[in-house]
mmCIF file of C-alpha atoms in Angstrom:
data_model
loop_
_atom_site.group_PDB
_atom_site.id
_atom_site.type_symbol
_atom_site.label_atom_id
_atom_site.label_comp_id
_atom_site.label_asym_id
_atom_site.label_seq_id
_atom_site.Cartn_x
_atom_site.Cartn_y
_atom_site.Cartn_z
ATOM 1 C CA UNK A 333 20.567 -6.801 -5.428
ATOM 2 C CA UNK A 334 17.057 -5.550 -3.575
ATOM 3 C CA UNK A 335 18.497 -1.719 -4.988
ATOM 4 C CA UNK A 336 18.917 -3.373 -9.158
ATOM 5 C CA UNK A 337 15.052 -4.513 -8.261
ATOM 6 C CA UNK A 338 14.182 -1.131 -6.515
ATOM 7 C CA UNK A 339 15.208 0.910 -9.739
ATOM 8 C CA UNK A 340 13.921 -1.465 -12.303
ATOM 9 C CA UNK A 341 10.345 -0.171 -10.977
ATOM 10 C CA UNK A 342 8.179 1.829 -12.908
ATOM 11 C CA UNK A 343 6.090 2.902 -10.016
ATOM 12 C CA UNK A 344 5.367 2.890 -6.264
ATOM 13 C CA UNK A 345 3.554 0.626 -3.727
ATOM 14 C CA UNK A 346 2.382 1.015 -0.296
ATOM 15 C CA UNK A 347 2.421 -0.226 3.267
ATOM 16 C CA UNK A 348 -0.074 -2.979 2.321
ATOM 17 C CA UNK A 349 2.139 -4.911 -0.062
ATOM 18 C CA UNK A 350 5.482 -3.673 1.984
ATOM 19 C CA UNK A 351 4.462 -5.438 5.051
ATOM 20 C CA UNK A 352 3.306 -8.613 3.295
ATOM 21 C CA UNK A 353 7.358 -8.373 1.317
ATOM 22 C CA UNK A 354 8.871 -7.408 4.756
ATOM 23 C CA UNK A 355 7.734 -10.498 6.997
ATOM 24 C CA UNK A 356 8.399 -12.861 3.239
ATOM 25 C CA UNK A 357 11.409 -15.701 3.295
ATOM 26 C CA UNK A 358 14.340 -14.453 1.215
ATOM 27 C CA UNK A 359 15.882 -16.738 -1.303
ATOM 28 C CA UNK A 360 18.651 -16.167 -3.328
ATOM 29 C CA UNK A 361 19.502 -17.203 -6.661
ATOM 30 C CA UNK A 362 22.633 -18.694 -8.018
ATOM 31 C CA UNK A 363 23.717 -19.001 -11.322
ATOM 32 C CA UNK A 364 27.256 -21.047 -11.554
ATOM 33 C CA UNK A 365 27.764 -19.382 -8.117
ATOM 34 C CA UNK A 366 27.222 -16.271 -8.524
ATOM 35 C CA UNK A 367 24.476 -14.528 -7.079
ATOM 36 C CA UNK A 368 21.786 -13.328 -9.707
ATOM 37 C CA UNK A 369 19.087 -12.688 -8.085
ATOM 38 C CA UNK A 370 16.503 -13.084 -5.427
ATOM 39 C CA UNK A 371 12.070 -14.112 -4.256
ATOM 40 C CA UNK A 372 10.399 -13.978 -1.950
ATOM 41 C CA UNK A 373 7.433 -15.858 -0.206
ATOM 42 C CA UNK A 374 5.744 -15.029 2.061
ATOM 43 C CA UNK A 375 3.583 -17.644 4.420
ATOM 44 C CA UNK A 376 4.665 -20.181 1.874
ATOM 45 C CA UNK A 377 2.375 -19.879 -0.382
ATOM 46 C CA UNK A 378 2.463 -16.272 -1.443
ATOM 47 C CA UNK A 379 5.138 -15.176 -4.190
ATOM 48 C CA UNK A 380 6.026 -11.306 -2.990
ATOM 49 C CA UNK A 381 8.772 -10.578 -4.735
ATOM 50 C CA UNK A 382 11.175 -11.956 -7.734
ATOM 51 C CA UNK A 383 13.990 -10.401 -9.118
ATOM 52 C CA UNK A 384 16.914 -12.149 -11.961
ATOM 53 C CA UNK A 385 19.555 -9.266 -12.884
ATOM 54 C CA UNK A 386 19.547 -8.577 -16.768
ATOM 55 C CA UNK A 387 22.397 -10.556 -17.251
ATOM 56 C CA UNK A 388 20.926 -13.522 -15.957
ATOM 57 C CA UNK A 389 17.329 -12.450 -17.829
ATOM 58 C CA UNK A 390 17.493 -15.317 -20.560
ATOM 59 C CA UNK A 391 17.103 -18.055 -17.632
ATOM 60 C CA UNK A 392 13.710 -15.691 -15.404
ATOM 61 C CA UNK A 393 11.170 -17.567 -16.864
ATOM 62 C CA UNK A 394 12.789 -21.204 -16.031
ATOM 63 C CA UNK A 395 13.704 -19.939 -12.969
ATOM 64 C CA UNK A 396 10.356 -18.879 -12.117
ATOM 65 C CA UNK A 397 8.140 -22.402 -13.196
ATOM 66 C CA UNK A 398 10.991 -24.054 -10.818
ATOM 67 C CA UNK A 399 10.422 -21.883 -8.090
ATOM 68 C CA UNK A 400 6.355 -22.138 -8.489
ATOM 69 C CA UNK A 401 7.093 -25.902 -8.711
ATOM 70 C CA UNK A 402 9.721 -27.164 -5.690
ATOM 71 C CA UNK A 403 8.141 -24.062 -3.256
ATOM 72 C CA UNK A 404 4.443 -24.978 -4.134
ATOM 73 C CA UNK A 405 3.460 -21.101 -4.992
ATOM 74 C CA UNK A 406 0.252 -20.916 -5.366
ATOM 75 C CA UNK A 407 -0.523 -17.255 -5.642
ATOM 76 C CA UNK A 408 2.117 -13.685 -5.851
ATOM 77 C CA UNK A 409 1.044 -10.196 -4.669
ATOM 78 C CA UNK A 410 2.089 -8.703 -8.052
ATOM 79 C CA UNK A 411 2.272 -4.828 -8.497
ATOM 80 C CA UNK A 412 1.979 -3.572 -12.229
ATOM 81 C CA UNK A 413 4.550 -1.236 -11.991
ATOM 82 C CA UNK A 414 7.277 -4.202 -11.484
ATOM 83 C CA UNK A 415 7.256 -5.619 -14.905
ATOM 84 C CA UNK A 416 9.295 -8.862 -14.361
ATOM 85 C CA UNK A 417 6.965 -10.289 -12.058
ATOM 86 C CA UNK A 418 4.351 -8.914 -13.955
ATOM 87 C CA UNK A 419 5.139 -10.311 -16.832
ATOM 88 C CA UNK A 420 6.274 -13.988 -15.314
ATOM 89 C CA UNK A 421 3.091 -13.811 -13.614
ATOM 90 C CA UNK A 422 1.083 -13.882 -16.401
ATOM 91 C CA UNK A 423 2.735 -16.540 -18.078
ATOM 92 C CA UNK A 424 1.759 -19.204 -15.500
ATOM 93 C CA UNK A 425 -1.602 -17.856 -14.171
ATOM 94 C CA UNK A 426 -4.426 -19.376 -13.619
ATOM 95 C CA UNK A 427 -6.442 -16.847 -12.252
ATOM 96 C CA UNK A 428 -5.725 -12.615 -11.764
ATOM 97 C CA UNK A 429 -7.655 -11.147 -9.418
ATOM 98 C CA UNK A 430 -7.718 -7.652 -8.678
ATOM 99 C CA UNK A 431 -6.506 -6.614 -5.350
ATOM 100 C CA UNK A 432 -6.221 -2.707 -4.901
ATOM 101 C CA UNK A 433 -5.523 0.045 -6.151
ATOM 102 C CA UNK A 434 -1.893 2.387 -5.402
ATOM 103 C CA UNK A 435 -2.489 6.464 -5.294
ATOM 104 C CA UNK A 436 0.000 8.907 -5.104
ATOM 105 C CA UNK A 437 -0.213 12.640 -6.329
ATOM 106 C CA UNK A 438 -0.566 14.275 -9.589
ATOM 107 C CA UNK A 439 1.836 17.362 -9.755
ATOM 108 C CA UNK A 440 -0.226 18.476 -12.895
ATOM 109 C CA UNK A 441 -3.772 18.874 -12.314
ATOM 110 C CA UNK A 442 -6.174 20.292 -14.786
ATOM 111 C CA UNK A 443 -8.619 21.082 -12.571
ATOM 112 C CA UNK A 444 -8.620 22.998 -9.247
ATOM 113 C CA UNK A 445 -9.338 20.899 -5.467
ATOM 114 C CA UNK A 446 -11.992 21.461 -3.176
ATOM 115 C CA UNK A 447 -10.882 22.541 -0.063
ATOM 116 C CA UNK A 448 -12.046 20.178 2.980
ATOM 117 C CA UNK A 449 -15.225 20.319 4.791
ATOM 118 C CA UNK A 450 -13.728 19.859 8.163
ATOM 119 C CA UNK A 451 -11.177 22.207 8.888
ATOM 120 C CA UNK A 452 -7.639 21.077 9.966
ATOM 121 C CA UNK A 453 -8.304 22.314 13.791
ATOM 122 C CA UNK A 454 -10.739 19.299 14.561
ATOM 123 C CA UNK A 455 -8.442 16.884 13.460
ATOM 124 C CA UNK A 456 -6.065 15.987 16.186
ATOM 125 C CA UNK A 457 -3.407 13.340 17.248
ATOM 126 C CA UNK A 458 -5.094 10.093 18.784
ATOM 127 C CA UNK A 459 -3.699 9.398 22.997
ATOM 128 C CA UNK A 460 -4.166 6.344 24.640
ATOM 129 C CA UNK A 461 -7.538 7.478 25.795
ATOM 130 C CA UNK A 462 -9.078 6.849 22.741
ATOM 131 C CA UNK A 463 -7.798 3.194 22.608
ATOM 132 C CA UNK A 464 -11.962 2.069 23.474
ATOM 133 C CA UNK A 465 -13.431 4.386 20.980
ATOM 134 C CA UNK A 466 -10.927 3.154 18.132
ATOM 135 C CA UNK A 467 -11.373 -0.293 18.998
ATOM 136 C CA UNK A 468 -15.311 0.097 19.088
ATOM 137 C CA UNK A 469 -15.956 2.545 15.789
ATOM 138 C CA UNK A 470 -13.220 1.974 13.553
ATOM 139 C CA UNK A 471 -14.763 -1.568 12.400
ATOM 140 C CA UNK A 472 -11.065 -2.980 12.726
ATOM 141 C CA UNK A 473 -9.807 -0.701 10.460
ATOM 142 C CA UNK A 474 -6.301 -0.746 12.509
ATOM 143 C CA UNK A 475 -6.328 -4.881 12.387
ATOM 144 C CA UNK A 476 -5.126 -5.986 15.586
ATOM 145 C CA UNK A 477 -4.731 -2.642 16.948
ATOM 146 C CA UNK A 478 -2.283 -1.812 19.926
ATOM 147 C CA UNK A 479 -1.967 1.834 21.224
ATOM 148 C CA UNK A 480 1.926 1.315 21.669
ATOM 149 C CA UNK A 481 2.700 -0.093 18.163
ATOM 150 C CA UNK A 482 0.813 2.820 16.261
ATOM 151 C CA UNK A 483 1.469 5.941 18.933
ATOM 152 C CA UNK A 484 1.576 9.270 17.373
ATOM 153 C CA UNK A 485 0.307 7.426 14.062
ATOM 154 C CA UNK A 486 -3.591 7.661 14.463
ATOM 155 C CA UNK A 487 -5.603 11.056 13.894
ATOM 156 C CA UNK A 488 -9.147 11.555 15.177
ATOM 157 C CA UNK A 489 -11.614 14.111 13.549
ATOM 158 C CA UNK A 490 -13.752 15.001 15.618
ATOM 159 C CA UNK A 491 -16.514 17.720 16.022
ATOM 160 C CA UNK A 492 -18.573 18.555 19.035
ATOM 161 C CA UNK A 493 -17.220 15.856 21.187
ATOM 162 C CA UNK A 494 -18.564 13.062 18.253
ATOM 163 C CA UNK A 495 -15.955 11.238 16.352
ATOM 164 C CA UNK A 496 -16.674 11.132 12.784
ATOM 165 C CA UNK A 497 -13.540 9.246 11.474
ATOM 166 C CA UNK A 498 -9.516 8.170 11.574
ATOM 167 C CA UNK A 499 -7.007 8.592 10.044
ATOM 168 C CA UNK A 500 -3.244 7.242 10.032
ATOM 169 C CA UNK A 501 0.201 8.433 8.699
ATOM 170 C CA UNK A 502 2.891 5.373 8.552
ATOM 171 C CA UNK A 503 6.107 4.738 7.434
ATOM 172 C CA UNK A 504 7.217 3.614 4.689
ATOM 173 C CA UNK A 505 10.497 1.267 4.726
ATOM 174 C CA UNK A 506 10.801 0.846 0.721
ATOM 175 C CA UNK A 507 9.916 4.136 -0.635
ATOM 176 C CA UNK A 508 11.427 5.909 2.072
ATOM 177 C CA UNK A 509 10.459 9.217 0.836
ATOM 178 C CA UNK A 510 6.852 8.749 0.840
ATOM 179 C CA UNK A 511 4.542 7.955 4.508
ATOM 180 C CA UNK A 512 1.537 5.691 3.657
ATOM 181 C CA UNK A 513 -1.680 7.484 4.894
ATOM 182 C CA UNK A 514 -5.208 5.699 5.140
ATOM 183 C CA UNK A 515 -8.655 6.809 6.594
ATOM 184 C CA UNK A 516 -11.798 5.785 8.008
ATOM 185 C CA UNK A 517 -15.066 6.919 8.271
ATOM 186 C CA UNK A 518 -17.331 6.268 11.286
ATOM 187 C CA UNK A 519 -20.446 4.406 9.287
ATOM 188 C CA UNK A 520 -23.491 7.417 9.981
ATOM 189 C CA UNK A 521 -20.991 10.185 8.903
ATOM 190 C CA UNK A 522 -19.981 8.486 5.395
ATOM 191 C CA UNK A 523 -20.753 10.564 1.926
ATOM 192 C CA UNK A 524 -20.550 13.596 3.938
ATOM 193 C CA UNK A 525 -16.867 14.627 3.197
ATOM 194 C CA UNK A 526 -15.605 13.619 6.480
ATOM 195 C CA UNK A 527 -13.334 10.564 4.782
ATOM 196 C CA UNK A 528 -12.093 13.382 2.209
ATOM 197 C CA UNK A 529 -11.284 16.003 4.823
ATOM 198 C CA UNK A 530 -9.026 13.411 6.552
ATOM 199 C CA UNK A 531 -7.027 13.027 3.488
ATOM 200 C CA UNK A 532 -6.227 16.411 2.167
ATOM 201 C CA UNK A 533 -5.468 17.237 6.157
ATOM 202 C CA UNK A 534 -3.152 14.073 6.318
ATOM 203 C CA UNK A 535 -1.372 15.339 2.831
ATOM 204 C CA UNK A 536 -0.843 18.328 4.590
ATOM 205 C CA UNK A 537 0.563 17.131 7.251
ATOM 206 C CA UNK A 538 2.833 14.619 5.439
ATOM 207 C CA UNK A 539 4.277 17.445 2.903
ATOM 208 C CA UNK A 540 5.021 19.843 6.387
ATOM 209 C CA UNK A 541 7.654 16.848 7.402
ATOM 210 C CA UNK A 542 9.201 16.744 3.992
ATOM 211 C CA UNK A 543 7.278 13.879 2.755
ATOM 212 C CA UNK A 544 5.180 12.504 0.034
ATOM 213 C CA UNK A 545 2.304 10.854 0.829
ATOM 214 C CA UNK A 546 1.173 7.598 -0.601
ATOM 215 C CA UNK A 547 -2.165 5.928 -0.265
ATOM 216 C CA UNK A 548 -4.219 3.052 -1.650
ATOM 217 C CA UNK A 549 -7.357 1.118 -1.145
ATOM 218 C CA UNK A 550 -9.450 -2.203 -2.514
ATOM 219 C CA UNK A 551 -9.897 -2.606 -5.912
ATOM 220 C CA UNK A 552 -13.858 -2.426 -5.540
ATOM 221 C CA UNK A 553 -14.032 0.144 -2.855
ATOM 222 C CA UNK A 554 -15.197 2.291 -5.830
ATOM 223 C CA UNK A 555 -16.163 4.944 -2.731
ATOM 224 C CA UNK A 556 -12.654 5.507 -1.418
ATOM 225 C CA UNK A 557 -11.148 5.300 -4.947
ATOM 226 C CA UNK A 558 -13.825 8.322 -6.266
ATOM 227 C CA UNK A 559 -12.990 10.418 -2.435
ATOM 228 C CA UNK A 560 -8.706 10.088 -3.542
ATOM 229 C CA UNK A 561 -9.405 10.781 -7.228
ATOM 230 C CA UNK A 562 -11.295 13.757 -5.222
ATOM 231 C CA UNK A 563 -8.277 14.887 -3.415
ATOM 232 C CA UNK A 564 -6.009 14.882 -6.752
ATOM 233 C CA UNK A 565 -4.801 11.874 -6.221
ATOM 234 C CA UNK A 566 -4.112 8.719 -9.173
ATOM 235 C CA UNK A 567 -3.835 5.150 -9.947
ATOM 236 C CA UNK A 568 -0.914 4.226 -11.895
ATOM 237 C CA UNK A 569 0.007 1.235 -10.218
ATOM 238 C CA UNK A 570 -2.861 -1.795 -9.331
ATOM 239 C CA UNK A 571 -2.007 -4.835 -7.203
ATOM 240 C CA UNK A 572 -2.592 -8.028 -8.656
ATOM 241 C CA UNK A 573 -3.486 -11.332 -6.706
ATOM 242 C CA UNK A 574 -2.610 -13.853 -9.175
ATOM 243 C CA UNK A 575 -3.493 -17.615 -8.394
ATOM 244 C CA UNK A 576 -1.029 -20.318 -10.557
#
């Protein structure tokens, strides 16, 4: 069933919404016992997912005020390129809020990219050294951040001995073909193409292995949305935080 809901989107999503979907409850749904369909919830209170195969499509939208109802939903992490939810979101919203926005590359640029400021050779692979200067300049950037759980993930630019930013490469366990890839900027070295530089090296990287990369950021980080735009990267997908 999750590979019917897989191909039925029209876009991709990354690590942000995968890890709030991948630590969810799974439900199924039965319709005279047989297996239509499946949600999600994560924390119960947070819809993630919802899926009803197109057979079973003339019962979604009871489905869905039942599910809202009996589980006590009060909010879904909705991405616009999966149309169902999309769709059954809207119909029993009371608020949308927008969350962030999803980047991945566009193959057909009309315009030609600026090379990075920093060259690739002062970017280099974080060790467990740098566990103190993460933890005290990266503004919890990395959440609750443990060397051992992100090893080999973490990049450090950094010139002269002075770190001027992060930057991370993960996995992705939907879109298996893609790595998620995020950056951040050390606060007196922002707006000087340091955040930028960490992207285009981490594309690099990412297409070297044989993947795509993926990245995203907050719907009103309108800095980090101009720096990707930057890097020839777009927004077809947004992430929706609907409240019912």
């Amino acid at each position: 069933m999750f590979f019917k809901y897989f191909n039925s989107l029209s876009g991709i999503y990354d690590n942000f919404l995968e890890s709030h979907i991948l630590k969810s409850d799974l439900y199924s749904i039965y319709i005279d016992n047989n297996n239509k369909g499946y949600f999600a919830i994560y924390e119960d209170r947070l819809l993630t997912q919802f899926y009803v195969d197109i057979s079973a499509m003339k019962y979604a939208q009871s489905i869905f005020k039942d599910i809202l109802e009996q589980y006590h939903v009060k909010g879904a992490f909705v991405p616009t390129c999966d149309e169902l939810l999309l769709s059954l979101s809207l119909d029993f919203h009371k608020k949308v809020n927008m969350q962030a926005y999803f980047f991945e590359e566009n193959k057909n640029l009309m315009y030609e990219i600026k090379p990075p400021m920093y060259n690739r050779n002062l970017l280099r692979v974080a060790t467990e050294i740098d566990t103190p200067a993460i933890k005290e300049q990266s503004d919890n950037f990395f959440d609750t951040f443990q060397y051992s759980s992100l090893q080999n993930k973490i990049y450090i630019l950094e010139k002269n001995d002075e770190i001027l930013g992060f930057g991370i490469i993960e996995d992705c366990n939907i879109f298996t073909e893609y790595k998620a890839t995020g950056m951040f900027t050390v606060a007196k070295y922002r707006q000087k193409g340091v955040g930028r530089s960490i992207i285009l090296h981490l594309r690099d990287i990412c297409h070297e292995n044989g993947f795509k990369p993926l990245t995203g950021c907050w719907y009103h980080n309108y800095n980090s949305k101009n720096t990707l735009e930057s890097c020839g990267y777009i927004s077809n997908t947004r992430l929706l935080n609907v409240e019912f």
